[in-house]
Coordinates of C-alpha atoms in Angstrom, one line a residue:
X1 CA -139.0 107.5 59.5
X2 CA -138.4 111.2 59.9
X3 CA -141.6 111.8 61.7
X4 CA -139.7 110.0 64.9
X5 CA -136.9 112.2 65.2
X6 CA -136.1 115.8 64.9
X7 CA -133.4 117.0 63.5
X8 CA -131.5 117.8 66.1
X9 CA -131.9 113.8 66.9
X10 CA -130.9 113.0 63.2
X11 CA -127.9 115.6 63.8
X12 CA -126.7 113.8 66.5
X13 CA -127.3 110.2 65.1
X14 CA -125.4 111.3 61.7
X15 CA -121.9 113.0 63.9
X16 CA -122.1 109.6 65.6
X17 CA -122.6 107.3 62.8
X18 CA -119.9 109.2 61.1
X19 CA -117.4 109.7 64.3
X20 CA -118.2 106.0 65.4
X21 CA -116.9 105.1 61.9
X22 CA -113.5 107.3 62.1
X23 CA -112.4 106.6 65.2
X24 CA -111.5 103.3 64.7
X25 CA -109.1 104.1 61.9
X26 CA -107.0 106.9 63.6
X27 CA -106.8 104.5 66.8
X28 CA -105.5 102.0 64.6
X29 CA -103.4 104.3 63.0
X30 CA -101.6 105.5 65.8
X31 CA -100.9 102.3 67.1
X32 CA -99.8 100.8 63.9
X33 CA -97.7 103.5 62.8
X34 CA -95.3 103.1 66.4
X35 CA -95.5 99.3 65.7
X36 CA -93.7 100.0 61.8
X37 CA -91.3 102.8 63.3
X38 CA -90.2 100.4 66.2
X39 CA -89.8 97.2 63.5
X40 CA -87.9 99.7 61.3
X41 CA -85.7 100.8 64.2
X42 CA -84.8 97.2 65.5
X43 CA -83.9 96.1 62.0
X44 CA -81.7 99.0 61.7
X45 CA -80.0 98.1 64.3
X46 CA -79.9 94.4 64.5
X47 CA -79.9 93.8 60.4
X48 CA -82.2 91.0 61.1
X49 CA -84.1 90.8 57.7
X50 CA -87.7 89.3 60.2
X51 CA -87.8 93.1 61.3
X52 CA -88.4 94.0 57.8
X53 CA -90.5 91.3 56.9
X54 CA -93.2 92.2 59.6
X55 CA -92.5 96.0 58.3
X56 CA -93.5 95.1 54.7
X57 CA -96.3 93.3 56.1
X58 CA -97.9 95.6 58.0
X59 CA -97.1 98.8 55.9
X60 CA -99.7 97.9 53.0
X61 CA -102.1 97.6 56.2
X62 CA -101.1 100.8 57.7
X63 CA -101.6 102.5 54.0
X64 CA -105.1 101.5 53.6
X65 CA -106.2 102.5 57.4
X66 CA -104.6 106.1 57.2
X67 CA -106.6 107.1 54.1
X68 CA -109.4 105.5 55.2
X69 CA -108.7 107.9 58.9
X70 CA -108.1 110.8 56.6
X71 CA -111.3 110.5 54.6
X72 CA -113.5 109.6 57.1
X73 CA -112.3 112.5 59.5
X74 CA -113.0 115.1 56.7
X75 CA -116.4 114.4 56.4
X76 CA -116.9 115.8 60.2
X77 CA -115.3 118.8 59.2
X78 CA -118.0 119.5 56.7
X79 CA -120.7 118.3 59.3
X80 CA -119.7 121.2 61.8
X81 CA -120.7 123.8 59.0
X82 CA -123.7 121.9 58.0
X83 CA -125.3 120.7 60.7
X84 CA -123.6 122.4 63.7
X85 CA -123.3 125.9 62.2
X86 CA -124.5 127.5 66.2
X87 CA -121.7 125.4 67.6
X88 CA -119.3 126.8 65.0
X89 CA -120.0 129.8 65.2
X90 CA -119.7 130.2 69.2
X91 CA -116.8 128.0 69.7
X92 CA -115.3 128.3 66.3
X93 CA -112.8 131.3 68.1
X94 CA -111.3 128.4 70.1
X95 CA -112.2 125.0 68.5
X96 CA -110.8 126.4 65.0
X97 CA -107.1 127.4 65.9
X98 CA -106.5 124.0 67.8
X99 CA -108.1 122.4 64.7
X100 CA -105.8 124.5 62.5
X101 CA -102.7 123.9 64.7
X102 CA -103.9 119.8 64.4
X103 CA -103.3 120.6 60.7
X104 CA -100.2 122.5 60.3
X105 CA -98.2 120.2 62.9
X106 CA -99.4 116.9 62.5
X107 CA -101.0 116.7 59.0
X108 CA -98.1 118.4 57.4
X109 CA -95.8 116.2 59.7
X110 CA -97.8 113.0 58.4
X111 CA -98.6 114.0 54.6
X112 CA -94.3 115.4 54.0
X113 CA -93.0 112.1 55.0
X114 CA -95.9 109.4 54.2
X115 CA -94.4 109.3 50.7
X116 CA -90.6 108.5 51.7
X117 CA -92.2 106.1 54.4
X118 CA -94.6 103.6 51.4
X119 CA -92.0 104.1 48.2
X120 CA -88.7 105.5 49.6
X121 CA -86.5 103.0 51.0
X122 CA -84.4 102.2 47.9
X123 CA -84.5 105.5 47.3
X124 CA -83.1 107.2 50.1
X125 CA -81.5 104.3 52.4
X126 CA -82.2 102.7 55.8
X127 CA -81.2 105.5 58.2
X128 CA -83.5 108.2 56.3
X129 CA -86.1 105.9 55.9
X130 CA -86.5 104.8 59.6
X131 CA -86.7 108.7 60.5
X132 CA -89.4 109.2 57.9
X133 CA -91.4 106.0 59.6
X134 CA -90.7 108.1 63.0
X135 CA -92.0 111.2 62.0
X136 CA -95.0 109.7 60.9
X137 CA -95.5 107.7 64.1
X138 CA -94.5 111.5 66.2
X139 CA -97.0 112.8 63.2
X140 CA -100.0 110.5 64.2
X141 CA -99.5 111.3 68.3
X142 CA -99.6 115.1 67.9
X143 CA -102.7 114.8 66.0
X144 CA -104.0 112.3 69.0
X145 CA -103.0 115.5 71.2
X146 CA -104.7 118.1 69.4
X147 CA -107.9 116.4 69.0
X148 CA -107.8 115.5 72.3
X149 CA -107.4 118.5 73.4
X150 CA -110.6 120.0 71.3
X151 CA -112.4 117.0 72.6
X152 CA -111.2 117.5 76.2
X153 CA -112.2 121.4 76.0
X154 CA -115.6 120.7 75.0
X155 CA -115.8 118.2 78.1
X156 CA -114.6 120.7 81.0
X157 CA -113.8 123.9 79.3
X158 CA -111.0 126.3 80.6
X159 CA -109.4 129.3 80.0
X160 CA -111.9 131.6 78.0
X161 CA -114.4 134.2 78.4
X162 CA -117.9 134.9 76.3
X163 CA -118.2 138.1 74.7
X164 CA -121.5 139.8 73.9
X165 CA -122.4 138.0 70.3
X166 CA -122.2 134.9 73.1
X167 CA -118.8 133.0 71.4
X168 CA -116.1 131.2 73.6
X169 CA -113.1 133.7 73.0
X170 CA -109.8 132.4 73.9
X171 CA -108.4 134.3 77.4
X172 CA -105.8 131.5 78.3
X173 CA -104.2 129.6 75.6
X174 CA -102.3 127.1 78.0
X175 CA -105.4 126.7 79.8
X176 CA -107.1 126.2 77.1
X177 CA -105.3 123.5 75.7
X178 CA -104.4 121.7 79.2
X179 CA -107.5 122.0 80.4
X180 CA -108.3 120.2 83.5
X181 CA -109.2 116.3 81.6
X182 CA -106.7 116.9 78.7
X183 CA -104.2 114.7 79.6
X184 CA -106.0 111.6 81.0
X185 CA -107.9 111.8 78.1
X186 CA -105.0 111.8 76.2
X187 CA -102.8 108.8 78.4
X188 CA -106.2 106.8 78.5
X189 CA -106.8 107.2 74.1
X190 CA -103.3 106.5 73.3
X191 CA -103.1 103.4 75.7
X192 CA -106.5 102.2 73.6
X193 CA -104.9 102.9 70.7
X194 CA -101.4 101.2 71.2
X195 CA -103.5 97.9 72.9
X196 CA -106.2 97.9 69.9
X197 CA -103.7 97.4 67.4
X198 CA -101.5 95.1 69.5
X199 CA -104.3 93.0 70.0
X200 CA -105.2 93.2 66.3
X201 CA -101.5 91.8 65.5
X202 CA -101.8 89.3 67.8
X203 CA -105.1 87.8 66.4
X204 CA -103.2 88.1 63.4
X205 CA -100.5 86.3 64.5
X206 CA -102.8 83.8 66.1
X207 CA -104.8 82.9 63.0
X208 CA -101.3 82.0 60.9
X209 CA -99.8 80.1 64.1
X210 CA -102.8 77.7 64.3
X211 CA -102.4 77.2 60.3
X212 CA -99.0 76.7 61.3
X213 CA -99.7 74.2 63.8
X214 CA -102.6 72.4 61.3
X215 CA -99.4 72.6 58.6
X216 CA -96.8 71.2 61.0
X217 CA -98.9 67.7 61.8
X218 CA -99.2 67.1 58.4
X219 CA -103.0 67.8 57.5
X220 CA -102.9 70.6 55.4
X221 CA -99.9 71.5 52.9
X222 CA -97.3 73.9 53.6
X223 CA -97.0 77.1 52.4
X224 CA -95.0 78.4 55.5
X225 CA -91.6 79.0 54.8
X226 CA -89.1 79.9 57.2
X227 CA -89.1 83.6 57.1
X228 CA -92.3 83.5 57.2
X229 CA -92.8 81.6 60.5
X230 CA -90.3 83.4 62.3
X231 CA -92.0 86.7 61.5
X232 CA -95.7 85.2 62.6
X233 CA -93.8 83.9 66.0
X234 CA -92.4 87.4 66.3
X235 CA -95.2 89.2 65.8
X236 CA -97.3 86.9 68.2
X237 CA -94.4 87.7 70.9
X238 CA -94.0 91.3 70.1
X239 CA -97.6 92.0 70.4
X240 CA -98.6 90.3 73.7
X241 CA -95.6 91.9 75.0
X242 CA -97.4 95.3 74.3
X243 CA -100.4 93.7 75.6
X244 CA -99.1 92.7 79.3
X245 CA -97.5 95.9 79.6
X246 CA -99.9 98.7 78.6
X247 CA -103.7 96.8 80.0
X248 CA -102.5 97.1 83.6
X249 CA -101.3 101.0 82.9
X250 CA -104.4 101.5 80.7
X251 CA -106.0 100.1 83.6
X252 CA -104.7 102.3 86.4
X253 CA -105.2 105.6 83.7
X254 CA -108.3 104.5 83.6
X255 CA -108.8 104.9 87.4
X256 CA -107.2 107.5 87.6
X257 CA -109.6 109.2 84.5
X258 CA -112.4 108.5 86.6
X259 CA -111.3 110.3 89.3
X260 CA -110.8 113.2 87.4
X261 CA -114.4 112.9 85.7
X262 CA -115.9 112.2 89.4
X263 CA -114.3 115.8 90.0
X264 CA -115.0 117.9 87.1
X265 CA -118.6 115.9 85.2
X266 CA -120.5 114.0 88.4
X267 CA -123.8 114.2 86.0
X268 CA -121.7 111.1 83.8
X269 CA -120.0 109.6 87.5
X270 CA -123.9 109.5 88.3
X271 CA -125.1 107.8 85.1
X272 CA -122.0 105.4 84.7
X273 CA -122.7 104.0 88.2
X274 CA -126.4 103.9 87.9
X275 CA -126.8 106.2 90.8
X276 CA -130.6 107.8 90.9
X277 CA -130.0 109.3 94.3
X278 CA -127.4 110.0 96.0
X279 CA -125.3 106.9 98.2
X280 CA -122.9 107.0 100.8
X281 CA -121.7 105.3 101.3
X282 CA -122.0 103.4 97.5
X283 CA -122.1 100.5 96.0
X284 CA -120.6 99.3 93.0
X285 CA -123.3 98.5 90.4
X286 CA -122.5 95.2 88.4
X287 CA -125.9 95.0 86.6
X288 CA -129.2 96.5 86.3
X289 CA -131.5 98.1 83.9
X290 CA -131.9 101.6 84.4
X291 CA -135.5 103.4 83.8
X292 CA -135.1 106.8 83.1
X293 CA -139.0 107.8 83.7
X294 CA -139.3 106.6 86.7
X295 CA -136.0 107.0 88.0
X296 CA -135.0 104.1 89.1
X297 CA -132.9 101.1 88.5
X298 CA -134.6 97.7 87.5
X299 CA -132.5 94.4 88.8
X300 CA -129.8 96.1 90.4
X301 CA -126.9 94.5 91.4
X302 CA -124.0 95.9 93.4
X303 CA -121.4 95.3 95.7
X304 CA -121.8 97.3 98.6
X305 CA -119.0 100.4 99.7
X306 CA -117.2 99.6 96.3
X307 CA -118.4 102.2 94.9
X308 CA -116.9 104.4 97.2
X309 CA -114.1 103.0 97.9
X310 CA -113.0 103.6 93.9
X311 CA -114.4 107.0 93.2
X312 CA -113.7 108.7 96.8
X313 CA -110.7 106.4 97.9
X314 CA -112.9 105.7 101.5
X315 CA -115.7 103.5 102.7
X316 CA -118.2 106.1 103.4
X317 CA -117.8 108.4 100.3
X318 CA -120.6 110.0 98.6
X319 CA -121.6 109.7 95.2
X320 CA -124.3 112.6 93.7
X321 CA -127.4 110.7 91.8
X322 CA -129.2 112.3 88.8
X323 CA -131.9 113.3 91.3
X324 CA -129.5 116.0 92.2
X325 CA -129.8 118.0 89.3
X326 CA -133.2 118.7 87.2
X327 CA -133.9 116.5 84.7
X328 CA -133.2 118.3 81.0
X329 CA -130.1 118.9 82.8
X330 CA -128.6 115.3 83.3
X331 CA -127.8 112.8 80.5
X332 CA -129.8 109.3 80.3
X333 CA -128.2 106.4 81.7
X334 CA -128.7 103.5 79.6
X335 CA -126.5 104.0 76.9
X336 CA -122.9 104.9 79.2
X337 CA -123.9 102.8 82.1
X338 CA -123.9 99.3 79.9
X339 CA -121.3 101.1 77.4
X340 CA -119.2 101.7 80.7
X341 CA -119.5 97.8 81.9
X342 CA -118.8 96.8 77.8
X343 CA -115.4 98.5 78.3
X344 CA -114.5 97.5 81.7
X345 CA -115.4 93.4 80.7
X346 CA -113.2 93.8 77.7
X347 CA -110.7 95.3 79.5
X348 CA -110.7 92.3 82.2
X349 CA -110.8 90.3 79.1
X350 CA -107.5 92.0 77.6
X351 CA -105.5 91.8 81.1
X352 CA -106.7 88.2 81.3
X353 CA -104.8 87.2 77.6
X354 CA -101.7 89.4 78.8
X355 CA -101.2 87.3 82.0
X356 CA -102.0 84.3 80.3
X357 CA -99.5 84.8 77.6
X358 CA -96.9 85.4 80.3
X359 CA -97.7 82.2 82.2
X360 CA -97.2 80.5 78.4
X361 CA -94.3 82.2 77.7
X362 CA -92.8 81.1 81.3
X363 CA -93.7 77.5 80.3
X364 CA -92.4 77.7 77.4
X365 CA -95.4 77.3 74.9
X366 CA -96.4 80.1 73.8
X367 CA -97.1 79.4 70.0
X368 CA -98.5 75.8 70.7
X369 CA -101.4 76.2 73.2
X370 CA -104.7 76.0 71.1
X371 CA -107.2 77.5 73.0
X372 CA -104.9 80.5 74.1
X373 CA -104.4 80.9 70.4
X374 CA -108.4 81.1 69.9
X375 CA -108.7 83.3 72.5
X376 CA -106.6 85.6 71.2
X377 CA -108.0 85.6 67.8
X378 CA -111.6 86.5 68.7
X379 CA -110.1 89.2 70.6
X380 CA -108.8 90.9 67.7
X381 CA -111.5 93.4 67.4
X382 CA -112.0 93.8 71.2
X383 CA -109.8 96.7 71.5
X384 CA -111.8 98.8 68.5
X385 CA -115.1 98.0 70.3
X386 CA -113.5 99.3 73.9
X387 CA -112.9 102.3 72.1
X388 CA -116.1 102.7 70.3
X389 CA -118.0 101.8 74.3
X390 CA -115.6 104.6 75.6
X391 CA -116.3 107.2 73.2
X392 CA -119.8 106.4 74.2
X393 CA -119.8 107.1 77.5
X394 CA -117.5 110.4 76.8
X395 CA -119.7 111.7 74.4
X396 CA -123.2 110.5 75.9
X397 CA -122.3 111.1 79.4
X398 CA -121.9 114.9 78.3
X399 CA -125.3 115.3 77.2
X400 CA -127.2 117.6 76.8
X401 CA -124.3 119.5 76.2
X402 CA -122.2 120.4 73.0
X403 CA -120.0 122.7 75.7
X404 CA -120.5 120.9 79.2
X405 CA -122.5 123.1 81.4
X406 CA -122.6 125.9 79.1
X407 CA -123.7 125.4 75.4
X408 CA -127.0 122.9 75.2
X409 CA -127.1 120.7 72.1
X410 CA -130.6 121.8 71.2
X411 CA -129.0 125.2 71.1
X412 CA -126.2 124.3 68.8
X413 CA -127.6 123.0 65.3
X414 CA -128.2 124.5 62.4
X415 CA -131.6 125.6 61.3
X416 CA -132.2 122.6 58.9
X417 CA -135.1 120.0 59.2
X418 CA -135.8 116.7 59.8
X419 CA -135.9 115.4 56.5
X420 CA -133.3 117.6 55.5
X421 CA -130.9 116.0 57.6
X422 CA -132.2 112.0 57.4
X423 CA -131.7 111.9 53.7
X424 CA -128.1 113.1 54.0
X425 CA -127.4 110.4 57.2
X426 CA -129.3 107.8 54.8
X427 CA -126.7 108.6 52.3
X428 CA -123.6 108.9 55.0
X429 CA -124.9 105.2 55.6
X430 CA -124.8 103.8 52.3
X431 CA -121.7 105.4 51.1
X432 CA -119.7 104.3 54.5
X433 CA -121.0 100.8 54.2
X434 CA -119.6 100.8 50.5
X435 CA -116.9 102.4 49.9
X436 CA -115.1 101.7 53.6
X437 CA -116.2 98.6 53.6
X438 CA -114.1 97.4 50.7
X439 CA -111.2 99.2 52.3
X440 CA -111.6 96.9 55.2
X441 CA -112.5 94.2 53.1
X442 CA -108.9 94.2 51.3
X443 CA -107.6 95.1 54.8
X444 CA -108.8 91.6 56.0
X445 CA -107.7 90.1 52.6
X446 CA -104.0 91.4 53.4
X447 CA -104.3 90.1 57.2
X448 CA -105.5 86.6 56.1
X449 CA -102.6 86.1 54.0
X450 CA -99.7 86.4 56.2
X451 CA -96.0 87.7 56.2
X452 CA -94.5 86.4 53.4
X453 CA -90.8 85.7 54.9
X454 CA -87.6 86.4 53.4
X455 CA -86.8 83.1 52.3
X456 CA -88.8 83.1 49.2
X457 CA -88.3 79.1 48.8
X458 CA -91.8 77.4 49.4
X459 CA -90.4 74.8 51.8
X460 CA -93.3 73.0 52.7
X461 CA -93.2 72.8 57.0
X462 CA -92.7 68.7 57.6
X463 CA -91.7 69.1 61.3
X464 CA -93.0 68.8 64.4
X465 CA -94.7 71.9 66.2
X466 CA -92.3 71.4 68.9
X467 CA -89.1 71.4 66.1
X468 CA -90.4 74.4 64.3
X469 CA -90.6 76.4 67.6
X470 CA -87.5 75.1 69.0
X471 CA -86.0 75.9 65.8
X472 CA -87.2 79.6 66.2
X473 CA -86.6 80.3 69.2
X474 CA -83.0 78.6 68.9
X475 CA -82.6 81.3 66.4
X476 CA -83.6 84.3 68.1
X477 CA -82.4 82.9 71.8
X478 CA -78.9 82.9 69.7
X479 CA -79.7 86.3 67.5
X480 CA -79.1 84.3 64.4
X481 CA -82.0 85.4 62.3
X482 CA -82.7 84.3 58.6
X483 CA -81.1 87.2 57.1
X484 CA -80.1 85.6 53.0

């Protein structure tokens, strides 16, 4: 195999593998740990005891996913030293305080109060216990911000200067860490983080409501108590809640991303659109197959001025093609342009469940509807694959740069060789598959068995669908939870 790639190839293919792998835990993570802090909170202060089943529930979840983040995330650290020793040495003066300051803020934040957060609720009460879940949830955005920030530096960089060993010194802290794409990176991340774990709970919550509905006509026996069906129904609610909110805002932070990316990175505007030359005014591209060799794009379909009319906000806009810059200079095109249109159908997909759950919830059957509760469990992992398509066309679309426009990738790796470098991804591979996949294994085994309710009594469910959702939203429309 290592004939076929160099090892700069191999380099790249392993950071992927292995930050294709991580990202989908600290998203996850993120979301997840907001989700416990706000269940925590409302129990607080409404004493209802479903708060605090959903919190118990989701907590072993959330356990499992941060150490699988944490371990995952450290392998990368290790990668920059042995792979991408050029890269760390020239941007290490800038990469390796923000790193540091991701460490001493957010780690420390997360590690101090993880503890009180899994084992400390007896021990120390409801009011300290809540702000320990908080500071974990602050903990997990402020490491969102500072690697963001790295991320966002690498993509349009700011605020330094190159001294004569040729490293990024820092001249402009601020600048530095608000460079120009920081913060719709950071806006459009957390958004994909909060709506990949909300869709996650909802998928949950659809799997146990269509037990629920199989259990409440009679065909299967019932292991649903109560509790435990008012804290599915909840968690359903809560989560498409989330989910009609945040896609339209992700949506329009998406927009407004692009703009910013049209402005400071038109190399990736020009290989996201499928743009060879340059258009004005532009179409939109739905579909086509790009050929890098020959420039062109096979099977194109677009809508015409659409193009425009998004990136430049008038008909007759102009977009710049790849022609526009010499070739070793531009990224290729297939991988963001169908990564792009990956994202944006998902996306359509996720604003299509929100709506939908809001014309149910009007109607008043939310929790019965079959095929909306099918939907919304095969979209459970839609929001992690969004993320992984985004970080795509972020990280491809910014080839063949390590530092855009200034540090080439070929010019950042370490002096190792090809084989040197497949045998350790051939490893990354088997270990990953291996030991993270029976941490998602048990993660699935948690999901699959649902909340387990307050009311420990096994009453099996002999009503009607209609008489256990009345019954629960009865409750909650009069705030009279299940509390024993």
């Amino acid at each position: 195999m290592m004939e076929f790639f160099d090892a700069v190839m191999l380099a790249r293919m392993q950071f992927a593998f292995t930050v294709g792998f991580h990202i989908i835990f600290p998203a996850f993570s993120i979301g997840l740990a907001s989700y416990l802090a706000l269940l925590n909170g409302l129990h607080l202060y409404s004493q209802k005891n479903v708060y605090l089943d959903l919190f118990n529930y989701w907590i072993k979840i959330f356990a499992v996913a941060f150490v699988m983040g944490v371990v995952s995330g450290l392998v990368m650290s290790y990668e920059f030293g042995t792979n991408w020793s050029v890269f760390s040495f020239k941007a290490g003066p800038i990469i390796g305080p923000l790193m540091g300051y991701e460490v001493m803020t957010a780690f420390f934040l997360e590690a101090g109060f993880l503890g009180v957060m899994l084992f400390g609720r007896e021990r120390v009460g409801p009011k300290i216990h809540f702000f320990a879940t908080l500071m974990v949830a602050i903990g997990t955005f402020i490491s969102a911000f500072w690697i963001l920030s790295v991320n966002s530096w690498m993509q349009t960089p700011a605020g330094y200067s190159i001294n004569a060993a040729g490293q990024f010194v820092p001249e402009d802290w601020i600048k530095i860490i608000f460079n120009p794409s920081f913060v719709y990176r950071l806006v459009h991340m957390v958004f994909a983080a909060y709506i990949s774990t909300a869709l996650v709970i909802a998928s949950v919550g659809a799997l146990h409501l269509l037990r629920l509905n199989k259990s409440a006509v009679g065909s299967a026996a019932g292991t649903f108590t109560q509790g435990s069906r008012q804290a599915v129904c909840l968690m359903f609610s809560m989560a498409l809640w989330i989910l009609a909110i945040l896609v339209p805002m992700q949506m329009e932070a998406g927009d407004q991303h692009g703009l910013n990316t049209f402005k400071y990175q038109p190399k990736k505007i020009a290989a996201i659109e499928g743009h060879y030359e340059d258009a004005k005014p532009a179409g939109l591209m739905i579909f086509g197959i790009p050929d890098d060799k020959n420039r062109k794009m096979d099977y194109a379909l677009e809508i015409p001025y659409l193009g425009s009319i998004i990136l430049t906000h008038s008909l007759d806009g102009e977009i710049l093609g790849m022609d526009t810059w010499p070739r070793d200079e531009t990224p290729p095109m297939a991988l963001p342009f169908f990564a792009f249109r990956i994202m944006v159908g998902l996306g359509v997909m996720m604003f299509i469940l929100g709506m939908w759950s809001l014309w149910l919830r009007h109607k008043k059957t939310l929790y019965e509807k079959t095929w909306f509760l099918k939907y919304a469990l095969v979209m459970g992992p839609a929001g992690f694959i969004a993320v992984l398509s985004g970080w795509v066309v972020t990280e491809v679309g910014r080839q063949p740069y390590t530092v855009y426009n200034l540090l080439h990738t070929t010019q950042s790796h370490s002096l190792l060789n090809a084989a040197t470098v497949g045998t350790t991804l051939v490893a990354f591979i088997t270990v990953y598959f291996v030991l993270f996949g029976i941490g998602v294994y048990y993660i699935l085994r948690l999901m699959n068995q649902g909340p387990a309710g307050s009311e420990l009594a096994s009453t099996p469910v002999t009503q009607s669908k209609n008489a256990v959702y009345g019954s629960y939203l009865q409750n909650v429309g009069k705030g009279d939870s299940h509390e024993s």
